[in-house]
mmCIF file with all atom_site columns, C-alpha atoms in Angstrom:
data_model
loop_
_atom_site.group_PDB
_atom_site.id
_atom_site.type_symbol
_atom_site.label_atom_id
_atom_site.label_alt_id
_atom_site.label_comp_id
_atom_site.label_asym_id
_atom_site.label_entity_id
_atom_site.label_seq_id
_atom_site.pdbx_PDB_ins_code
_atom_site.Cartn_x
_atom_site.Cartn_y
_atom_site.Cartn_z
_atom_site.occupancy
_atom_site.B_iso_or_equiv
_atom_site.pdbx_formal_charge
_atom_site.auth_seq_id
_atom_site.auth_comp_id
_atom_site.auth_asym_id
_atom_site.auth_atom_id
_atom_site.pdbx_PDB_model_num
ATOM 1   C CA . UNK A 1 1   ? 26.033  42.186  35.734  1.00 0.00 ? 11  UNK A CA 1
ATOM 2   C CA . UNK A 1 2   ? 22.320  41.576  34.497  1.00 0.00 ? 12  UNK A CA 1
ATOM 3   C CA . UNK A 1 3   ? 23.020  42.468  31.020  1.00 0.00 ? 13  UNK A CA 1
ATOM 4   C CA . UNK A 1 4   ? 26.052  40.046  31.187  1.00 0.00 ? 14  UNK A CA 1
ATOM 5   C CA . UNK A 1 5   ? 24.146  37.208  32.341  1.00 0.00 ? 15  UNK A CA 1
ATOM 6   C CA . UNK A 1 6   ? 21.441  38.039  29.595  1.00 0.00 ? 16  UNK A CA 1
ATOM 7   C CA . UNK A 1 7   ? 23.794  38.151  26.745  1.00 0.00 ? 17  UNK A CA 1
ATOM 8   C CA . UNK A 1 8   ? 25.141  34.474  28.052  1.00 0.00 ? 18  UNK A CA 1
ATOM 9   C CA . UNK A 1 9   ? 21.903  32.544  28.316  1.00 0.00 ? 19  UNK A CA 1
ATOM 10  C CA . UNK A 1 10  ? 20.900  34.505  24.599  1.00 0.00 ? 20  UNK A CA 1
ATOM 11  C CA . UNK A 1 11  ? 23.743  32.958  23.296  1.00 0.00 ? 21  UNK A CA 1
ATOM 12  C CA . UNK A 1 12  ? 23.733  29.660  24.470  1.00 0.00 ? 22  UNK A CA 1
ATOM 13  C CA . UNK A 1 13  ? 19.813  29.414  23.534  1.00 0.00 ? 23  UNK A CA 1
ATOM 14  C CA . UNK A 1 14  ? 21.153  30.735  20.028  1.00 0.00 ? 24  UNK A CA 1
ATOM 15  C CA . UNK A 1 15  ? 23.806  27.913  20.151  1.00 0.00 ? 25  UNK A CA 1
ATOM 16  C CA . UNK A 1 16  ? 21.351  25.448  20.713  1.00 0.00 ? 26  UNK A CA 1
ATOM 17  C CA . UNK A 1 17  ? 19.057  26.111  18.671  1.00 0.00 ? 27  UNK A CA 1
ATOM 18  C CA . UNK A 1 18  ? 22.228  25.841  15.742  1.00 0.00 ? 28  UNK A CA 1
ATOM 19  C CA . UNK A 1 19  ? 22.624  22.424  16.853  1.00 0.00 ? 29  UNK A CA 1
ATOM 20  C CA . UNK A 1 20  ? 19.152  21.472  17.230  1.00 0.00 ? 30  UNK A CA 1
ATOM 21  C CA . UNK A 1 21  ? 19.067  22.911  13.582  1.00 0.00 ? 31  UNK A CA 1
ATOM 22  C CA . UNK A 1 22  ? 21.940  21.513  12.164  1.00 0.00 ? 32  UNK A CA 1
ATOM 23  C CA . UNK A 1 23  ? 21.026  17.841  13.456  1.00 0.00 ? 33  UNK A CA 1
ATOM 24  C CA . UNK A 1 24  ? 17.603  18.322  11.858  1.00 0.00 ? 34  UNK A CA 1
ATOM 25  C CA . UNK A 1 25  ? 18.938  18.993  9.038   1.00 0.00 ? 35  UNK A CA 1
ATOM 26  C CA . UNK A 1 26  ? 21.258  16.436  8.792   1.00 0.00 ? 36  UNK A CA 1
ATOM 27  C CA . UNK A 1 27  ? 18.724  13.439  9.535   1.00 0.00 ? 37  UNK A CA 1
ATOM 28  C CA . UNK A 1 28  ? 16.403  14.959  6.655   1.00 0.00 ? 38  UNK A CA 1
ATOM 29  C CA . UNK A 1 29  ? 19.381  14.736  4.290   1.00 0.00 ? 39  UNK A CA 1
ATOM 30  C CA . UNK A 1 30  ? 20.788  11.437  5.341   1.00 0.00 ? 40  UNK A CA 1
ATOM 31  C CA . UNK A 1 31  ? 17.217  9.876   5.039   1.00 0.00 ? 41  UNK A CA 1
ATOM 32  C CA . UNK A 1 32  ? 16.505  11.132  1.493   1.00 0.00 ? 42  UNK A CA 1
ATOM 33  C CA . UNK A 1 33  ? 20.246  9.979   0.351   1.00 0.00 ? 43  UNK A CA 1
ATOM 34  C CA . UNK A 1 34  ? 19.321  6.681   1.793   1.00 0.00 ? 44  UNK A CA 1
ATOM 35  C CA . UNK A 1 35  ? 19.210  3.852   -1.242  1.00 0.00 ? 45  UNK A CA 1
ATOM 36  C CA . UNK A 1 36  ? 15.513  3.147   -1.823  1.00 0.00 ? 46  UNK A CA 1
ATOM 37  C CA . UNK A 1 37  ? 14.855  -0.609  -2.866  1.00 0.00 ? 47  UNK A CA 1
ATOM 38  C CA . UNK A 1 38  ? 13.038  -0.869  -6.363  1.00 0.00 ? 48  UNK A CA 1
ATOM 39  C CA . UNK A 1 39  ? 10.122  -2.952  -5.079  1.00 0.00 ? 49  UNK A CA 1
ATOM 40  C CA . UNK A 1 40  ? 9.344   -2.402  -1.214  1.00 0.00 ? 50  UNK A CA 1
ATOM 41  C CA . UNK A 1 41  ? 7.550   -5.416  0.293   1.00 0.00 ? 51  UNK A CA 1
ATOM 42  C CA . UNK A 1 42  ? 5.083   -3.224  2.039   1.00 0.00 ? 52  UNK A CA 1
ATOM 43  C CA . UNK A 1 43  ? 4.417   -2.139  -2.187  1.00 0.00 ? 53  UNK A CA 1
ATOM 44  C CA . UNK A 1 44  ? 3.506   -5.629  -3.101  1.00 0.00 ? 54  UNK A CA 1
ATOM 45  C CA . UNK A 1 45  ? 1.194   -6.756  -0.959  1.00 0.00 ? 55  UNK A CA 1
ATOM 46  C CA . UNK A 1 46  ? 1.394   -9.539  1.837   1.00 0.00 ? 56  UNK A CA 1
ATOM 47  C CA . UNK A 1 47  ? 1.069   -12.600 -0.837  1.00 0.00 ? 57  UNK A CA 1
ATOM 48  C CA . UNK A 1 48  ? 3.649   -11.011 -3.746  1.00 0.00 ? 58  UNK A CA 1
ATOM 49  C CA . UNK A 1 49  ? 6.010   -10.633 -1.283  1.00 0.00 ? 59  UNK A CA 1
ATOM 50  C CA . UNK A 1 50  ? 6.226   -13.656 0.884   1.00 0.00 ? 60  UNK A CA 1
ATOM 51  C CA . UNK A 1 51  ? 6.023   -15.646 -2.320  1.00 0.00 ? 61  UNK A CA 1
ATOM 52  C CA . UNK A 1 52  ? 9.038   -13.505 -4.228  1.00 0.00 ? 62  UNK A CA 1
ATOM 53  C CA . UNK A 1 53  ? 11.018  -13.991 -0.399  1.00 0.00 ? 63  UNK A CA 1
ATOM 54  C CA . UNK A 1 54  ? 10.202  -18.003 0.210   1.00 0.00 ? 64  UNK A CA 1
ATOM 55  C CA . UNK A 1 55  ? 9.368   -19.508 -2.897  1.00 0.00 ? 65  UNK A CA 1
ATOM 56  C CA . UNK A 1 56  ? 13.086  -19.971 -3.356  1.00 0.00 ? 66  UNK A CA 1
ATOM 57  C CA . UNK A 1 57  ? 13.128  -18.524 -6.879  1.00 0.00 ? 67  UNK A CA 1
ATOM 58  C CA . UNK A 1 58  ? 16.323  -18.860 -9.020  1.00 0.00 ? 68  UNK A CA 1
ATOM 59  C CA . UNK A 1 59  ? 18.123  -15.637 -9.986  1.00 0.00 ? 69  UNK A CA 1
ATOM 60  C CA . UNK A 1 60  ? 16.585  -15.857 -13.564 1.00 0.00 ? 70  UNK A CA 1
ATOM 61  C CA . UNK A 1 61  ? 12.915  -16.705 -12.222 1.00 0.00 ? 71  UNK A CA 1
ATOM 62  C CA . UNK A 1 62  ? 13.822  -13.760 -9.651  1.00 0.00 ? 72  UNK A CA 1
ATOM 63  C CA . UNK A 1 63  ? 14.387  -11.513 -12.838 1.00 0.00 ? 73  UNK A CA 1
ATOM 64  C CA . UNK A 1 64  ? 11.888  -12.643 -14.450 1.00 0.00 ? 74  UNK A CA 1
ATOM 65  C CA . UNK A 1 65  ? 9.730   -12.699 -11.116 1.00 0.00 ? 75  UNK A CA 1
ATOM 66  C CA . UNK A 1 66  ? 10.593  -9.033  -10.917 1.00 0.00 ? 76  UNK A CA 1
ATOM 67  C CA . UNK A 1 67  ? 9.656   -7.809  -14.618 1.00 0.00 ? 77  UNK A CA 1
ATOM 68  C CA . UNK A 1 68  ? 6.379   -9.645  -13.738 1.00 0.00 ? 78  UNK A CA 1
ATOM 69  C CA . UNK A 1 69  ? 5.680   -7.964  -10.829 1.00 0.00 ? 79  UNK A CA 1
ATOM 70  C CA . UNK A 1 70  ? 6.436   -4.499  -11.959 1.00 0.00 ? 80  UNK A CA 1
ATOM 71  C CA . UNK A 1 71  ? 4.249   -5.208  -14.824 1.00 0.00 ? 81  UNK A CA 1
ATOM 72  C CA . UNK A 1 72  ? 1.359   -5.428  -12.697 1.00 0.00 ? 82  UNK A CA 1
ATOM 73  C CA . UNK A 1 73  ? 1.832   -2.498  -10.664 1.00 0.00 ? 83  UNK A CA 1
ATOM 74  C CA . UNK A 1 74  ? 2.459   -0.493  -13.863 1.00 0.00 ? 84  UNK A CA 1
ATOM 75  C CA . UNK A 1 75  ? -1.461  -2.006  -15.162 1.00 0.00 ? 85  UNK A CA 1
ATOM 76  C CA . UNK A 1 76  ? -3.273  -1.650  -11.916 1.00 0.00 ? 86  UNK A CA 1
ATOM 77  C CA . UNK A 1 77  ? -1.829  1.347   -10.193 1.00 0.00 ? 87  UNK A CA 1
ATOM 78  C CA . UNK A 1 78  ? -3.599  3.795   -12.682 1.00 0.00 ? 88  UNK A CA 1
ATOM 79  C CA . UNK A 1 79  ? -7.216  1.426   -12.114 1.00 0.00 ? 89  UNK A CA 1
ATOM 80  C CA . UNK A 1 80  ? -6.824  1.939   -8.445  1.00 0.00 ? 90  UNK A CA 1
ATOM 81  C CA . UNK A 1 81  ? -6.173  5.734   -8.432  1.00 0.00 ? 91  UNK A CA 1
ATOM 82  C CA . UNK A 1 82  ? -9.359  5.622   -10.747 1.00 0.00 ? 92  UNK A CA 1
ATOM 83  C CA . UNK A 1 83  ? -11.272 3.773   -8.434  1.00 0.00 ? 93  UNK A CA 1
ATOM 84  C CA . UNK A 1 84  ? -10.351 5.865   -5.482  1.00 0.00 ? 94  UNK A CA 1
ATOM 85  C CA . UNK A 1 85  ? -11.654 8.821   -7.620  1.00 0.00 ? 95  UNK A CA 1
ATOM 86  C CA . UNK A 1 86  ? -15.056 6.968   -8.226  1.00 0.00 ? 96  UNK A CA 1
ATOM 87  C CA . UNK A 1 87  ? -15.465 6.042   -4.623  1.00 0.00 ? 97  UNK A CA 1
ATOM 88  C CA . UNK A 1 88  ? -14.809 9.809   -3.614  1.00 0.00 ? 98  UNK A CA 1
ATOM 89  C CA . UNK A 1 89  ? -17.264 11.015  -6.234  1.00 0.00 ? 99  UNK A CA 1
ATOM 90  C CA . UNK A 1 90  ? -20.103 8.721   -4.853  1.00 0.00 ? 100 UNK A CA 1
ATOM 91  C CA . UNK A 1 91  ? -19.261 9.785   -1.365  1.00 0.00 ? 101 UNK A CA 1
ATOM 92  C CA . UNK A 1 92  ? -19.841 13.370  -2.678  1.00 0.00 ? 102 UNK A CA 1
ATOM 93  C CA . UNK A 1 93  ? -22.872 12.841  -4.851  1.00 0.00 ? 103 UNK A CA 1
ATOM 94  C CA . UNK A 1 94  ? -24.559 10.522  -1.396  1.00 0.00 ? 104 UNK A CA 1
ATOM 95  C CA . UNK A 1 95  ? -23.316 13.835  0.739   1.00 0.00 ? 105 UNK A CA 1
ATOM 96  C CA . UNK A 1 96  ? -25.699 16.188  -1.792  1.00 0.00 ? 106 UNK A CA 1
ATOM 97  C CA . UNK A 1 97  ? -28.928 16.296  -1.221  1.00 0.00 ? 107 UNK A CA 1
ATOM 98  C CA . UNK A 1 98  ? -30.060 16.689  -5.226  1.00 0.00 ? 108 UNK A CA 1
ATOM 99  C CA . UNK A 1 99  ? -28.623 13.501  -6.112  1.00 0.00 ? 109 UNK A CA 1
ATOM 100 C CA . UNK A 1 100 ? -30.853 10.870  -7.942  1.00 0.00 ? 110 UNK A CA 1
ATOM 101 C CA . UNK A 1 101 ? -30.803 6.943   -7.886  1.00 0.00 ? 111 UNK A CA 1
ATOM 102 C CA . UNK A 1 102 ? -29.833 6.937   -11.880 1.00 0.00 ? 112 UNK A CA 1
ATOM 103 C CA . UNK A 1 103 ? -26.043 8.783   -10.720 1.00 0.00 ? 113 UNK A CA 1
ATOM 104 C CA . UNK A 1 104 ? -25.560 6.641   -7.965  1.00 0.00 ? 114 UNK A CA 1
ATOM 105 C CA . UNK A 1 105 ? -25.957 4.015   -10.080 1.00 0.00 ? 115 UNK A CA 1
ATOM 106 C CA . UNK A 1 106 ? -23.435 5.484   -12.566 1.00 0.00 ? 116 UNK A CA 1
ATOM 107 C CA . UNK A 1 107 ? -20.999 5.702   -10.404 1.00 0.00 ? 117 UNK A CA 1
ATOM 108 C CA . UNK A 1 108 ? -21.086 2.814   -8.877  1.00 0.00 ? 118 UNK A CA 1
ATOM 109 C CA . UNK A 1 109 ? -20.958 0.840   -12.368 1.00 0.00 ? 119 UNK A CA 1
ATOM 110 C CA . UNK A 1 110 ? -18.254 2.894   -13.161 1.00 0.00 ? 120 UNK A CA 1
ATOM 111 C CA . UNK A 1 111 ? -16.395 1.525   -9.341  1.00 0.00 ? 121 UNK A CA 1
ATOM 112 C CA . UNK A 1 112 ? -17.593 -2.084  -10.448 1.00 0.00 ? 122 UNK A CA 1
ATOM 113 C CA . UNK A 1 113 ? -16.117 -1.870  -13.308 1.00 0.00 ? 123 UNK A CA 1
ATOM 114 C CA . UNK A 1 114 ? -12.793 -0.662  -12.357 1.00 0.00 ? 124 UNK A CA 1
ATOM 115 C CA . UNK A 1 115 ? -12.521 -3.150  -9.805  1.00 0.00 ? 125 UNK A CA 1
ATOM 116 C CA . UNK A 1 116 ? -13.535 -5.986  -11.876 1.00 0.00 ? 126 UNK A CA 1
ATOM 117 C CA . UNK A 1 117 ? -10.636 -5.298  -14.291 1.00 0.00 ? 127 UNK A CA 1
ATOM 118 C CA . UNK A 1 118 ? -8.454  -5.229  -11.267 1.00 0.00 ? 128 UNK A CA 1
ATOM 119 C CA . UNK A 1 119 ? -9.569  -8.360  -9.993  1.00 0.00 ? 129 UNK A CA 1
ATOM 120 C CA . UNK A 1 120 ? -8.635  -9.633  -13.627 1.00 0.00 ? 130 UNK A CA 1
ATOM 121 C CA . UNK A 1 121 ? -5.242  -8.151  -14.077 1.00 0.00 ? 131 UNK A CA 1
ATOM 122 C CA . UNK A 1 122 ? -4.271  -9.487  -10.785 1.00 0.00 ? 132 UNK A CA 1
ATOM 123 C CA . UNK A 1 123 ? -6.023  -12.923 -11.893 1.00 0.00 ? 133 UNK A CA 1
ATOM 124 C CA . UNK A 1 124 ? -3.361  -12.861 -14.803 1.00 0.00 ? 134 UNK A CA 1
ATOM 125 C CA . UNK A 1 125 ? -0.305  -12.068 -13.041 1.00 0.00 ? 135 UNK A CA 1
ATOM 126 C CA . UNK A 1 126 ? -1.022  -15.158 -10.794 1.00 0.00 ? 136 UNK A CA 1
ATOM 127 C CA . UNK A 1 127 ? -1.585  -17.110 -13.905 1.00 0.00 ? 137 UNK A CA 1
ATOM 128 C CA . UNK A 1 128 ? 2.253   -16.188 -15.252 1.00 0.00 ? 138 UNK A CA 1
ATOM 129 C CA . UNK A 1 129 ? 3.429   -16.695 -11.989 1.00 0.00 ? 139 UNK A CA 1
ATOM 130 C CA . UNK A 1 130 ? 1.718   -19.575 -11.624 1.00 0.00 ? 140 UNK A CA 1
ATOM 131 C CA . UNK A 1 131 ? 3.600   -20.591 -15.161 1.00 0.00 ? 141 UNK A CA 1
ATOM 132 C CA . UNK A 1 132 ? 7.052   -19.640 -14.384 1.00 0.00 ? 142 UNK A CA 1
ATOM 133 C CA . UNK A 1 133 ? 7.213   -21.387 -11.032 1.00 0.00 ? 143 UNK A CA 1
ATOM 134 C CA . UNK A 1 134 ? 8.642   -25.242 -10.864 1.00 0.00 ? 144 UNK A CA 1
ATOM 135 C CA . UNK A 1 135 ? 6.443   -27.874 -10.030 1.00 0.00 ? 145 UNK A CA 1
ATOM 136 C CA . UNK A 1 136 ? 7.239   -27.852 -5.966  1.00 0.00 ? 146 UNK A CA 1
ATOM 137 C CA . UNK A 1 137 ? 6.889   -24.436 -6.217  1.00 0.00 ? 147 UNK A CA 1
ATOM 138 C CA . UNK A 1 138 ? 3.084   -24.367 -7.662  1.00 0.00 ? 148 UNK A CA 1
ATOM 139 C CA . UNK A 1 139 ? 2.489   -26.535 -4.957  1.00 0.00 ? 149 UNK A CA 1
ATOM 140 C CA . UNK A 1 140 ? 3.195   -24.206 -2.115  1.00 0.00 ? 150 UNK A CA 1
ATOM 141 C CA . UNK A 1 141 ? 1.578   -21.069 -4.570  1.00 0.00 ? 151 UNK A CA 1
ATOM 142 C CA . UNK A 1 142 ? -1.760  -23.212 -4.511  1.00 0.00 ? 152 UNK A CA 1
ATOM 143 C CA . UNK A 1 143 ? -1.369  -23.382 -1.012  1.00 0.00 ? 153 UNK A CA 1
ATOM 144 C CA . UNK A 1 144 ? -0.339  -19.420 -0.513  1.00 0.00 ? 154 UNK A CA 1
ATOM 145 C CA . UNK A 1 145 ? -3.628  -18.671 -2.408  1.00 0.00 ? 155 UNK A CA 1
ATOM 146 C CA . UNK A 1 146 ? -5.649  -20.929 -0.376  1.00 0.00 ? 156 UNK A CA 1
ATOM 147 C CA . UNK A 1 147 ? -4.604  -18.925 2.071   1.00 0.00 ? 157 UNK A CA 1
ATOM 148 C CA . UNK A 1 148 ? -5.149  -15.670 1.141   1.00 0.00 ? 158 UNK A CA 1
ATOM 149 C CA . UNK A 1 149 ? -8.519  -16.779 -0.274  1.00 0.00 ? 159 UNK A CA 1
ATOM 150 C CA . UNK A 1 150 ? -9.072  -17.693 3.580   1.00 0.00 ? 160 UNK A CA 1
ATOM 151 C CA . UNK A 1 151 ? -7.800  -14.551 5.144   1.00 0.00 ? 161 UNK A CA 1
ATOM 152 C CA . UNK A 1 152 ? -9.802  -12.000 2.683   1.00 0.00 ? 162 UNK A CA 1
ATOM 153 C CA . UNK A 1 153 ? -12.802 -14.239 3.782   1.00 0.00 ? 163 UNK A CA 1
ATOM 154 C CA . UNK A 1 154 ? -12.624 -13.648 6.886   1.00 0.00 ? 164 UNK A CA 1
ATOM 155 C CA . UNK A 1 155 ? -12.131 -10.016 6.318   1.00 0.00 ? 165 UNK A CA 1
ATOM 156 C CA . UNK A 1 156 ? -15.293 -10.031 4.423   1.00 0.00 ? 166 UNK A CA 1
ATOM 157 C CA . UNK A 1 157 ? -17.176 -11.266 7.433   1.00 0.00 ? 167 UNK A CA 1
ATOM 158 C CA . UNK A 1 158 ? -15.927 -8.872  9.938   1.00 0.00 ? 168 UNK A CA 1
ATOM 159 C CA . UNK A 1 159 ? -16.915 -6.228  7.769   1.00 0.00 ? 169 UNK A CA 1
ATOM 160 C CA . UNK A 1 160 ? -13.522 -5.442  6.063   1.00 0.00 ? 170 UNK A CA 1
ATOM 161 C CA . UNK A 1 161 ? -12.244 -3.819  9.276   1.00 0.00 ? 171 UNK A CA 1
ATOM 162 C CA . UNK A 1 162 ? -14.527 -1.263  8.873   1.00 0.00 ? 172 UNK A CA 1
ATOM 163 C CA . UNK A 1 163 ? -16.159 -1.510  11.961  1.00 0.00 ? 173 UNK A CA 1
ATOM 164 C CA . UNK A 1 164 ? -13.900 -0.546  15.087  1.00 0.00 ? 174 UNK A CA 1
ATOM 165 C CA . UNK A 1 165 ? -14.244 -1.928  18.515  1.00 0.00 ? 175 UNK A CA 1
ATOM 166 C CA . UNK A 1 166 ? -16.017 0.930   20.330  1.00 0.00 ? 176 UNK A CA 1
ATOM 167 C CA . UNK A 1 167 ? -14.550 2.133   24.244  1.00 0.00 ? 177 UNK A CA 1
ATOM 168 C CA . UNK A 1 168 ? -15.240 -1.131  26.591  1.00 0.00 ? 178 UNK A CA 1
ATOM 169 C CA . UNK A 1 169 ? -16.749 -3.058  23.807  1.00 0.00 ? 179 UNK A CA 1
ATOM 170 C CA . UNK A 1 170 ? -15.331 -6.511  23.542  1.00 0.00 ? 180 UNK A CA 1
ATOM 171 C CA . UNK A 1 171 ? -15.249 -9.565  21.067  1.00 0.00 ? 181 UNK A CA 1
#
């Protein structure tokens, strides 16, 4: 009767485990069979995308719009996986004790650098989108960056978010 009753809860454990398996599996491929949209919003940054979603862009300036925008990622993507490098490397060189002044120097030239030409690729972009936008529509993109300019301010004097509210610590 024991051996029975073992051999029934072994298989129904097996059996579940099959389903629990098979549904698993079934998520994971329904997910990656999912269509992917070319240019996610959370891709293009807060002011890209509210300005390609409100702006009320024609289908041509949307095209157009588009082109544009994948332009720019195509340019700066490499810069910031360059500057991520940079910044890791001056981490590493402030972690060792043998470093001098004249490499951290170097390497943080080198970071400058990279994000100046950033800064002026993205400074260009706005300039053509500035261009193929109507004149109502510059209006509100003057008003977007104003914004923006505003908000990264702000950032800038809180520290960039860098420093987190400690346990019981308030604003």
């Amino acid at each position: 009767m024991k051996k029975h009753q073992f051999y029934r809860y072994g298989f129904y454990a097996s059996l579940f485990l099959l389903i629990a398996t098979a549904t698993v599996l079934v998520a994971t491929l329904w997910r990656s069979w999912a269509p992917k949209a070319e240019n996610p919003a959370f891709m293009q940054g807060m002011g890209f995308a509210q300005f390609r979603n409100t702006m009320g862009f024609g289908a041509e300036q949307a095209a157009v719009y588009d082109r544009l925008l994948n332009d720019y990622q195509g340019q700066v993507q490499p810069l910031r996986q360059k500057l991520h490098q940079e910044q890791a490397l001056i981490f590493q060189l402030l972690s060792d004790e043998r470093t001098d002044t004249a490499q951290l120097n170097s390497a943080s030239l080198r970071s400058a650098m990279l994000q100046h030409e950033i800064r002026l690729a993205t400074f260009h972009h706005l300039q053509k989108v500035s261009a193929l936008a109507g004149p109502d529509q510059r209006r509100q993109l003057v008003g977007l960056y104003n914004r923006l300019l505003r908000e990264s301010s702000a950032q800038m004097e809180r520290g960039g978010r860098r420093h987190r509210m400690r346990w019981g610590q308030r604003n």
